[in-house]
CSV table of C-alpha atoms in Angstrom, one decimal:
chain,number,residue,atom,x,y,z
A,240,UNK,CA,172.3,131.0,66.8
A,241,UNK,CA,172.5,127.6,68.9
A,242,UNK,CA,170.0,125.3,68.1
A,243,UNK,CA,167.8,124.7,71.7
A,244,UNK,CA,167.7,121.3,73.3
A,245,UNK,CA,165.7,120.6,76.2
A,246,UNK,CA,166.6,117.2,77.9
A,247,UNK,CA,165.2,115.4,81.0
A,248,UNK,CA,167.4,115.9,83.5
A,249,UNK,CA,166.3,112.6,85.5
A,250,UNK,CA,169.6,112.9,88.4
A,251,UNK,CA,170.9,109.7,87.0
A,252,UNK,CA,174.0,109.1,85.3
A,253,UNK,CA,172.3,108.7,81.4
A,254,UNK,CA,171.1,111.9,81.7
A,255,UNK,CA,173.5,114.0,83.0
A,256,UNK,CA,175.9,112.3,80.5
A,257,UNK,CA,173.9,113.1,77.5
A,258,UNK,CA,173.9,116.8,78.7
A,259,UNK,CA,177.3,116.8,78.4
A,260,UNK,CA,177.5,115.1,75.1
A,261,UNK,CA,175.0,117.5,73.4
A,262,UNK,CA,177.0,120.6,75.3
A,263,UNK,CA,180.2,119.1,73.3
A,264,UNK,CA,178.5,119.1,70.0
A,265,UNK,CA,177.2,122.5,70.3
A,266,UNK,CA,173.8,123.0,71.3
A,267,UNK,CA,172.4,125.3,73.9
A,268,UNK,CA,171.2,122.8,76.7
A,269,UNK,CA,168.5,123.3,79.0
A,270,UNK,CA,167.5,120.8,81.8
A,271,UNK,CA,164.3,119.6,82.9
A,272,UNK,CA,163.7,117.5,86.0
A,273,UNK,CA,159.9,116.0,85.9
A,274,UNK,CA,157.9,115.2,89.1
A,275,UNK,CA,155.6,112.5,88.8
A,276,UNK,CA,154.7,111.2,91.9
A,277,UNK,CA,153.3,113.1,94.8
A,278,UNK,CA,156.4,112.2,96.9
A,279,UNK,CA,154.7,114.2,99.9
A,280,UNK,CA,151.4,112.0,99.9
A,281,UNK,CA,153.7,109.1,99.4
A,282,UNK,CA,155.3,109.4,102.7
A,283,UNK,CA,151.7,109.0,104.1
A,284,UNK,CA,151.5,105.2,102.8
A,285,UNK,CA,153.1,102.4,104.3
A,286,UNK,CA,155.9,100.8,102.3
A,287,UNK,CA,157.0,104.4,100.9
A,288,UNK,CA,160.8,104.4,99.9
A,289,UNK,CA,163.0,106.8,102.0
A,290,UNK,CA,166.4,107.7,102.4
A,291,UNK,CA,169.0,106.8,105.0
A,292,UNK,CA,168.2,110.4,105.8
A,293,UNK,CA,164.4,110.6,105.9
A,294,UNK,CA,164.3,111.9,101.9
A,295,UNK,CA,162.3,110.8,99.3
A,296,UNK,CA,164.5,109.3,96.4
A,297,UNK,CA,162.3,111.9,93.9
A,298,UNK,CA,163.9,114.6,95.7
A,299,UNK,CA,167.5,112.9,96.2
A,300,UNK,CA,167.5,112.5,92.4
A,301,UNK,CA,166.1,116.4,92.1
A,302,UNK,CA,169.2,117.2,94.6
A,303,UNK,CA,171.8,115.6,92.3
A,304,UNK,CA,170.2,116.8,89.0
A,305,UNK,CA,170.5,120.3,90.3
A,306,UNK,CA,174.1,119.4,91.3
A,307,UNK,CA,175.3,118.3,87.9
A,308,UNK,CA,173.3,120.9,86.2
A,309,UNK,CA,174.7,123.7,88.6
A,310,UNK,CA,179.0,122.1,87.5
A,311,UNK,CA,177.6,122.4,83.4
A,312,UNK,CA,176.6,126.0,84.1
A,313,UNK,CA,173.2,125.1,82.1
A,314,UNK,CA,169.4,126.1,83.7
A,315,UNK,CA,167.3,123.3,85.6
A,316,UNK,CA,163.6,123.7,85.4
A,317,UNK,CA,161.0,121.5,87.3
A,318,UNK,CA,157.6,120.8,86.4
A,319,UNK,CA,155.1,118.8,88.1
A,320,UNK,CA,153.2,115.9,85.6
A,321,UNK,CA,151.6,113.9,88.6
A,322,UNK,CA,148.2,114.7,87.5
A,323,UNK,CA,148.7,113.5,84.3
A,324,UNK,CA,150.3,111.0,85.3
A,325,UNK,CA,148.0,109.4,87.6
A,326,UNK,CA,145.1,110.0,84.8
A,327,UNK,CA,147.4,107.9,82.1
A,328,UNK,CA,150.2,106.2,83.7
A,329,UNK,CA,149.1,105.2,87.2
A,330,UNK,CA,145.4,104.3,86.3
A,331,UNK,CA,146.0,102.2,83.7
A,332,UNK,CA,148.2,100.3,85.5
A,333,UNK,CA,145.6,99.6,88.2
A,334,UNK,CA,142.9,98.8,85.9
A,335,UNK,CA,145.6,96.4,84.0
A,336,UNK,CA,145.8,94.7,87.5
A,337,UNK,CA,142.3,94.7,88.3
A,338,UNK,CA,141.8,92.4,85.0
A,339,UNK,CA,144.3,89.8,86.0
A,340,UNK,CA,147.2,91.0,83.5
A,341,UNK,CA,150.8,92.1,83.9
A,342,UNK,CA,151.2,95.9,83.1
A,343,UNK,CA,154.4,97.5,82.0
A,344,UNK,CA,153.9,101.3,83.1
A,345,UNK,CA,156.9,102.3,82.2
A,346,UNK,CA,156.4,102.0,78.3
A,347,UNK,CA,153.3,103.8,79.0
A,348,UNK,CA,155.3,106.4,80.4
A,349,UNK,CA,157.3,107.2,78.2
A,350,UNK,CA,154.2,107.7,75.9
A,351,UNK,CA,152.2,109.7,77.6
A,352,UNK,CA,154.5,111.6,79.6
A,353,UNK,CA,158.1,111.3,78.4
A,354,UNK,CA,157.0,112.1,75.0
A,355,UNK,CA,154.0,114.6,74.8
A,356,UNK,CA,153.6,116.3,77.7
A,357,UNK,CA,157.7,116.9,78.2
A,358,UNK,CA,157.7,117.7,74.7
A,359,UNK,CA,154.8,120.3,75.1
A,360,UNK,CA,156.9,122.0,78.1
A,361,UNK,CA,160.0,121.5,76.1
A,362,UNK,CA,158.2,123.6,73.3
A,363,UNK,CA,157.2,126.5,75.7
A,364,UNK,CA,161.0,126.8,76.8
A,365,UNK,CA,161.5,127.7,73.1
A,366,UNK,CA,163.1,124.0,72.3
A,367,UNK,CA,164.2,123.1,68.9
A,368,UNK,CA,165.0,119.1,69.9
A,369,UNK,CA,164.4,117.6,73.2
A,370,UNK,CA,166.4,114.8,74.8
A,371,UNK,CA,166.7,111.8,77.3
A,372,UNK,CA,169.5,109.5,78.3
A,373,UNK,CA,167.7,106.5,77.0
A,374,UNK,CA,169.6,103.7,75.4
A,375,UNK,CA,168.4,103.8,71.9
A,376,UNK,CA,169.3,105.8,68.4
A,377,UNK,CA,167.3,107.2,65.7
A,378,UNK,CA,168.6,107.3,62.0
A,379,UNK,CA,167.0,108.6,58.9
A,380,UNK,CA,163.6,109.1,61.6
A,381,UNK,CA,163.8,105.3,62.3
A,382,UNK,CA,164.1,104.3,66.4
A,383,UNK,CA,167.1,101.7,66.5
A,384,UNK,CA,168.6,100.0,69.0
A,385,UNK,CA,171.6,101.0,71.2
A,386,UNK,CA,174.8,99.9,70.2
A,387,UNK,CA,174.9,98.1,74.1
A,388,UNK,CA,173.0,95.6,73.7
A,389,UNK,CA,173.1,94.9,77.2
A,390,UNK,CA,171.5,98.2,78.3
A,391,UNK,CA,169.1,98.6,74.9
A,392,UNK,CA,165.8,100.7,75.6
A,393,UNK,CA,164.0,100.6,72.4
A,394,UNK,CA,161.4,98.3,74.4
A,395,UNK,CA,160.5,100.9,76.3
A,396,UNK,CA,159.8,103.4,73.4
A,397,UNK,CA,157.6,101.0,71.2
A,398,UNK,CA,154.4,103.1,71.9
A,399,UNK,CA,156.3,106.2,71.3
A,400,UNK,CA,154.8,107.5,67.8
A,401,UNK,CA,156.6,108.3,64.5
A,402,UNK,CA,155.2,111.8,65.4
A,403,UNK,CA,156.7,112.2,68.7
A,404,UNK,CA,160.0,111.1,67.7
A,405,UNK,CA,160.7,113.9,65.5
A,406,UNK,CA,163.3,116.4,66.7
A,407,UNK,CA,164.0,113.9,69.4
A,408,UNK,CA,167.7,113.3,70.3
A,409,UNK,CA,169.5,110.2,72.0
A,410,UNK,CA,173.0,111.1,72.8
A,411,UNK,CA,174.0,108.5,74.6
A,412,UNK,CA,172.9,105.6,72.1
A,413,UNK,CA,176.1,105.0,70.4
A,414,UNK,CA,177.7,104.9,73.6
A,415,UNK,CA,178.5,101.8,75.6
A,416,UNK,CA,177.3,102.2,79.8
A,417,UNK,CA,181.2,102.2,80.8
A,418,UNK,CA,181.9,104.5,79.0
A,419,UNK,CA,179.2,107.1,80.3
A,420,UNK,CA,180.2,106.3,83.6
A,421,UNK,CA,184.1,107.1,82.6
A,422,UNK,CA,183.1,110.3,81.3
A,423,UNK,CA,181.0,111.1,84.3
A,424,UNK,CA,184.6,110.5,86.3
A,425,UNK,CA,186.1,112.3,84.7
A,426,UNK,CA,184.0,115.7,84.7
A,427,UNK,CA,183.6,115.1,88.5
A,428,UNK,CA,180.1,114.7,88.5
A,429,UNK,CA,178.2,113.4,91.7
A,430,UNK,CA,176.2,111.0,89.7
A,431,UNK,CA,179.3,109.3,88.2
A,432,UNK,CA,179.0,106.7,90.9
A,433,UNK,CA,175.3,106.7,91.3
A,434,UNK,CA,173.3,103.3,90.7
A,435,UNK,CA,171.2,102.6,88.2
A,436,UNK,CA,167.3,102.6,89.0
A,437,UNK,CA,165.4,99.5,89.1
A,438,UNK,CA,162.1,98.6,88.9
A,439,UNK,CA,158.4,100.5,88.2
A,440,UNK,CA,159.1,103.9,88.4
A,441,UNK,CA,156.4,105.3,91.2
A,442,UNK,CA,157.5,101.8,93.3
A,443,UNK,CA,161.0,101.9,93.2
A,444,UNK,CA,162.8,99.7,95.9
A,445,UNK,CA,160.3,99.0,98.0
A,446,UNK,CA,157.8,95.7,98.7
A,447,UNK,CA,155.5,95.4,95.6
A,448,UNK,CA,152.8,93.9,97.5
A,449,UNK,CA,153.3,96.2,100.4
A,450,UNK,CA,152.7,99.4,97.9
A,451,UNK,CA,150.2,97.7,96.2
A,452,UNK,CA,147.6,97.2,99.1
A,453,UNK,CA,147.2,100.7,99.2
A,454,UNK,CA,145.2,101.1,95.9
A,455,UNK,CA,143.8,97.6,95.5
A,456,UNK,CA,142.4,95.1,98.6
A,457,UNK,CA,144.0,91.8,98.9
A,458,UNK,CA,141.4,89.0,97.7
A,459,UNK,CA,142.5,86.0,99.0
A,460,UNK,CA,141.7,82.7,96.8
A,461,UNK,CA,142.7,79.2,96.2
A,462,UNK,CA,145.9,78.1,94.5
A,463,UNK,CA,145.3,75.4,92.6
A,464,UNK,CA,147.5,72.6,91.3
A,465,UNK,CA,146.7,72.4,87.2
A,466,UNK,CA,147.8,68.6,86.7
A,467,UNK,CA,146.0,67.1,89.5
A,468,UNK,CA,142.7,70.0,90.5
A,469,UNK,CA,143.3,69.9,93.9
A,470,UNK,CA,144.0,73.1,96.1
A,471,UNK,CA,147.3,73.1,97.2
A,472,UNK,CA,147.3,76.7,99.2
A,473,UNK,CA,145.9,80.2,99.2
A,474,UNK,CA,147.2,83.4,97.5
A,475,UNK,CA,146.8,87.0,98.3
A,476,UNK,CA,145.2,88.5,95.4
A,477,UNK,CA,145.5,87.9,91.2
A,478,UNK,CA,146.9,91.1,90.9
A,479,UNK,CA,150.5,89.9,93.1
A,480,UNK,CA,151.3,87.0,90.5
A,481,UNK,CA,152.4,87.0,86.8
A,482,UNK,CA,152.8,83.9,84.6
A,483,UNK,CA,155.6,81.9,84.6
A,484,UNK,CA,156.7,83.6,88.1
A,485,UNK,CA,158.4,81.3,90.7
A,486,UNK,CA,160.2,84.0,93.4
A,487,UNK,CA,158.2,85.3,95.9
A,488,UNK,CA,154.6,83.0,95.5
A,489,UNK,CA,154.0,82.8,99.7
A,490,UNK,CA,151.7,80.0,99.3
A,491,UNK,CA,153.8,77.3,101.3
A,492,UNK,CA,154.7,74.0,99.9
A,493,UNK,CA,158.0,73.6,98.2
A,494,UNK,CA,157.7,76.9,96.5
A,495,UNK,CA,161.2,76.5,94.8
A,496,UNK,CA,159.7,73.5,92.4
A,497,UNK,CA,156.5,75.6,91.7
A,498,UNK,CA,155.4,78.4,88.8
A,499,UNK,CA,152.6,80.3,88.2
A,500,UNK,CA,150.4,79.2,84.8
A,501,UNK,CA,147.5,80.7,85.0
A,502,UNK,CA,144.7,82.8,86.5
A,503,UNK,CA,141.5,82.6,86.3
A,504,UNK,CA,139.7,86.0,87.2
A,505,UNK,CA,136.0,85.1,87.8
A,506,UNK,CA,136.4,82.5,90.3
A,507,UNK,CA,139.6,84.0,92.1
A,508,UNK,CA,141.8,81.0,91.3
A,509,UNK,CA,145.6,81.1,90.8
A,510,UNK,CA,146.9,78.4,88.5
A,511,UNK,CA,150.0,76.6,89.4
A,512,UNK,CA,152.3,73.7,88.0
A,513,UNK,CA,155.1,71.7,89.8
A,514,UNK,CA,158.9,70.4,89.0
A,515,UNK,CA,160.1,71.0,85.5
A,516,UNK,CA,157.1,70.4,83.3
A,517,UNK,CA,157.0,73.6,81.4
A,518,UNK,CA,154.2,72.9,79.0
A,519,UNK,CA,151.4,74.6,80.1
A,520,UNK,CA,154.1,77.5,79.7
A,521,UNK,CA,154.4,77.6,76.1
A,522,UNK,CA,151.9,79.3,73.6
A,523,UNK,CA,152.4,79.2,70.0
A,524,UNK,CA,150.8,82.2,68.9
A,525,UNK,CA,149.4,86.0,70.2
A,526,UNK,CA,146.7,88.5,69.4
A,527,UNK,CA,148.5,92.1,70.2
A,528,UNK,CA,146.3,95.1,70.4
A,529,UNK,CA,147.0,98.8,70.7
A,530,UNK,CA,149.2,98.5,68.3
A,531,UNK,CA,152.1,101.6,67.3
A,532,UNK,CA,153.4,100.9,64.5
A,533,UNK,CA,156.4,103.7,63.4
A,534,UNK,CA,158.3,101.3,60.3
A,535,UNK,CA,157.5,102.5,56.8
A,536,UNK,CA,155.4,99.8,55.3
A,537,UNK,CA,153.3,96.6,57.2
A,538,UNK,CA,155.5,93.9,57.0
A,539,UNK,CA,154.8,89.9,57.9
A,540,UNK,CA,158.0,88.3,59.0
A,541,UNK,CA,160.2,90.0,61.9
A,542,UNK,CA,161.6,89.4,65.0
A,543,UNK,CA,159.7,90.3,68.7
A,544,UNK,CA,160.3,90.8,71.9
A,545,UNK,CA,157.8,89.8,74.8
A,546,UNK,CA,159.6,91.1,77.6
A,547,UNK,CA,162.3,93.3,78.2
A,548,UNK,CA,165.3,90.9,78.8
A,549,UNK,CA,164.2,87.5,76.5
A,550,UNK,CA,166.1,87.1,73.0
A,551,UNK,CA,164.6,88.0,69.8
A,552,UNK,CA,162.2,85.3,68.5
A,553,UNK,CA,161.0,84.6,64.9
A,554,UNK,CA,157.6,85.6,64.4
A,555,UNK,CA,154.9,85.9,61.8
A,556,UNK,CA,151.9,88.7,61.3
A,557,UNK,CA,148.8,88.9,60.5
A,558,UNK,CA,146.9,91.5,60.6
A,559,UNK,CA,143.6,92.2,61.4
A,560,UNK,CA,140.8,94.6,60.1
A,561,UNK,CA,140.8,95.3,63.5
A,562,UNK,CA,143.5,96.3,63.7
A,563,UNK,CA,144.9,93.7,66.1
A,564,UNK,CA,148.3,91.6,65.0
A,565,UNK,CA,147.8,88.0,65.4
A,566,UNK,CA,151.7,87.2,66.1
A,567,UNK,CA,152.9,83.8,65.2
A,568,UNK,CA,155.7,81.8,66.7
A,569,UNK,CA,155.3,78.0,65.7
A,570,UNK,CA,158.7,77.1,67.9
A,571,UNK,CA,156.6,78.1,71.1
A,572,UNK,CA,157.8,80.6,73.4
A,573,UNK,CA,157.1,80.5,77.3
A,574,UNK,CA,155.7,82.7,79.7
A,575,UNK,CA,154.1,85.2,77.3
A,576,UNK,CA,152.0,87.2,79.4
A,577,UNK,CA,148.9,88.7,78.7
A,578,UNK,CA,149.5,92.7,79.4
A,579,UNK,CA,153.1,92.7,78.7
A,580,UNK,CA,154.5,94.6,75.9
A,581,UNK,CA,155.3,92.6,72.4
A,582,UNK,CA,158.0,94.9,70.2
A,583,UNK,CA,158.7,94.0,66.7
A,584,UNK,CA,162.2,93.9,65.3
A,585,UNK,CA,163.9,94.3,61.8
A,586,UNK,CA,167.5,93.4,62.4
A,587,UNK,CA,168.2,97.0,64.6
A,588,UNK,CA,165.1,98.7,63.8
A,589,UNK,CA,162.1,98.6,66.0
A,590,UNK,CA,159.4,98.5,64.0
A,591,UNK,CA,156.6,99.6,67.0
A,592,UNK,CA,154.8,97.4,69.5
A,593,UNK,CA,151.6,96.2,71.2
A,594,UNK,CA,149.7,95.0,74.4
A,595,UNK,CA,149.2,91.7,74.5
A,596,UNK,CA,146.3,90.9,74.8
A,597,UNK,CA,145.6,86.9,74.6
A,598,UNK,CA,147.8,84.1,74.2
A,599,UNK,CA,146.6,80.8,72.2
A,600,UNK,CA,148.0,77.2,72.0
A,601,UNK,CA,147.2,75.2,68.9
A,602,UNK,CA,145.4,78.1,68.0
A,603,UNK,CA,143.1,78.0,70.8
A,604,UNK,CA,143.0,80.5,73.9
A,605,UNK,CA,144.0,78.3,76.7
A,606,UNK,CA,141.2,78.4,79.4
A,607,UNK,CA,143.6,79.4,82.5
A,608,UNK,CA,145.1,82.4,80.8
């Protein structure tokens, strides 16, 4: 008998792709399409994404799903996760926000959601493996990165357990993005074409600030210059700015010479410098909490990642009774921001991740982050 694979059917290229892969190498494939976000109440909030045609994108990328599912002769199921979602996903990004930091719900996720309860739907469809189009590989039960660099996902999956990766498949990993796309040509499939989705997940395309508003108030404060003290402007609320950010700060002046440093939460100030001075920027050193860690043994030199898009950097660990990971980085890094996700690397291999939790200078914890 064909071994059962149940793979999130997410209407986007990857996906349907990596049915098609698994298909070719034999398996019996099974779709699922996963609703997180109450697209209906959604259309009741101002800033809500729609079609040119009046359609939610959650139900445009159901529509396609269905369509490329339908041309593989293989069975779509949907399931609703949006409670569960809201209670892991979409909460803690608020209360993330609400302490000044920069969230990343999209690593949660793929912990919470992506991973467990998928998986425990996967299971009652009588799954042997389940499956995404995510960029990433697993070999001998390690995660590893995709061989494109330029469209690697293994960031994303650092809170994903050792545990939760079992029996989990990647087809797509070893596979470079024009090359899905080519194969998606050439079975004809509507999503060949289809771009690429951008941004947090339940916000998609629309104003961040504009979405934002309707879970959180605005509280105005005082932007204030860091070198000289003196108030320079207002902003609309913490929650709108993350360090090192210079696009989009609304508080007049010659914004294009201006980058956010600091908050600081109690008094409702935002934290800015001017020109090219980027040393209230750099940190030497982090502590990382919540810590997943999937390699075989503790290790205390690696490589990390503190956002999605930077370059590896050279770290050291220490670890903490804690079980906190004071990460080290003597060469300084910029703009490592407290909430964001820190991964750890050896060579391909990712190792697991954390939350960041504080950033120190001189090992101190500077007094605007």
């Amino acid at each position: 008998m064909k071994k059962k694979v149940v793979i999130g059917m997410s209407g986007g290229v990857d996906s349907s792709v990596a049915a098609i892969v698994l298909q070719k190498q034999g398996y019996e494939v099974i779709g699922l399409f996963m609703r997180n976000w109450d697209s209906f109440a959604d259309g009741e909030i101002e800033g809500a994404p729609t079609t040119i045609e009046g359609i939610c994108p959650q139900e445009v990328d159901y529509n396609d799903a269905k369509k490329v599912c339908d041309k593989l002769g293989i069975p779509l199921y949907r399931k609703d996760f949006i409670k569960e979602y809201w209670d892991y996903v979409f909460t803690y990004f608020l209360d993330e926000l609400k302490k000044g930091r920069t969230p990343n719900p999209d690593i949660m996720c793929n912990k919470y959601i992506k991973f467990d309860q998928f998986a425990k739907e996967a299971e009652k469809l009588g799954a042997d493996y389940i499956a995404t189009g995510h960029y990433c590989r697993i070999k001998d039960g390690k995660l590893m990165r995709a061989v494109d660099n330029n469209k690697d996902q293994s960031y994303f999956l650092s809170q994903v357990s050792k545990e939760q990766l079992k029996n989990v498949l990647f087809p797509i990993g070893d596979m470079v993005k024009p090359k899905v796309r080519k194969i998606a040509e050439e079975y004809g499939l509507v999503t060949a074409d289809k771009k690429d989705s951008t941004g947090i997940c339940f916000i998609g395309e629309r104003n961040f600030s504009n979405f934002l508003k309707n879970y959180l108030p605005n509280k105005p404060g005082d932007v204030i210059d860091i070198k000289t003290g003196k108030k320079i402007g207002e902003h609309i609320g913490l929650m709108h700015y993350t360090i090192g950010q210079r696009r989009g700060l609304n508080i007049g002046g010659t914004e294009d010479r201006m980058f956010v440093v600091g908050k600081d939460l109690n008094k409702n100030i935002l934290y800015i410098a001017t020109g090219d001075d980027n040393e209230y920027l750099v940190t030497d050193s982090c502590l990382v909490e919540q810590v997943n860690w999937t390699y075989d043994e503790k290790i205390e030199k690696c490589t990390a990642k503190f956002r999605y898009r930077q370059n590896d950097v050279e770290v050291e660990l220490e670890w903490l009774d804690n079980g906190e990971v004071l990460v080290k980085y003597p060469q300084g890094v910029k703009s490592v921001t407290p909430g964001q996700a820190c991964v750890f690397y050896l060579g391909d291999i990712c190792c697991g991740g954390g939350i960041i939790k504080k950033v120190r200078k001189n090992n101190k914890k500077l007094w605007y982050l």
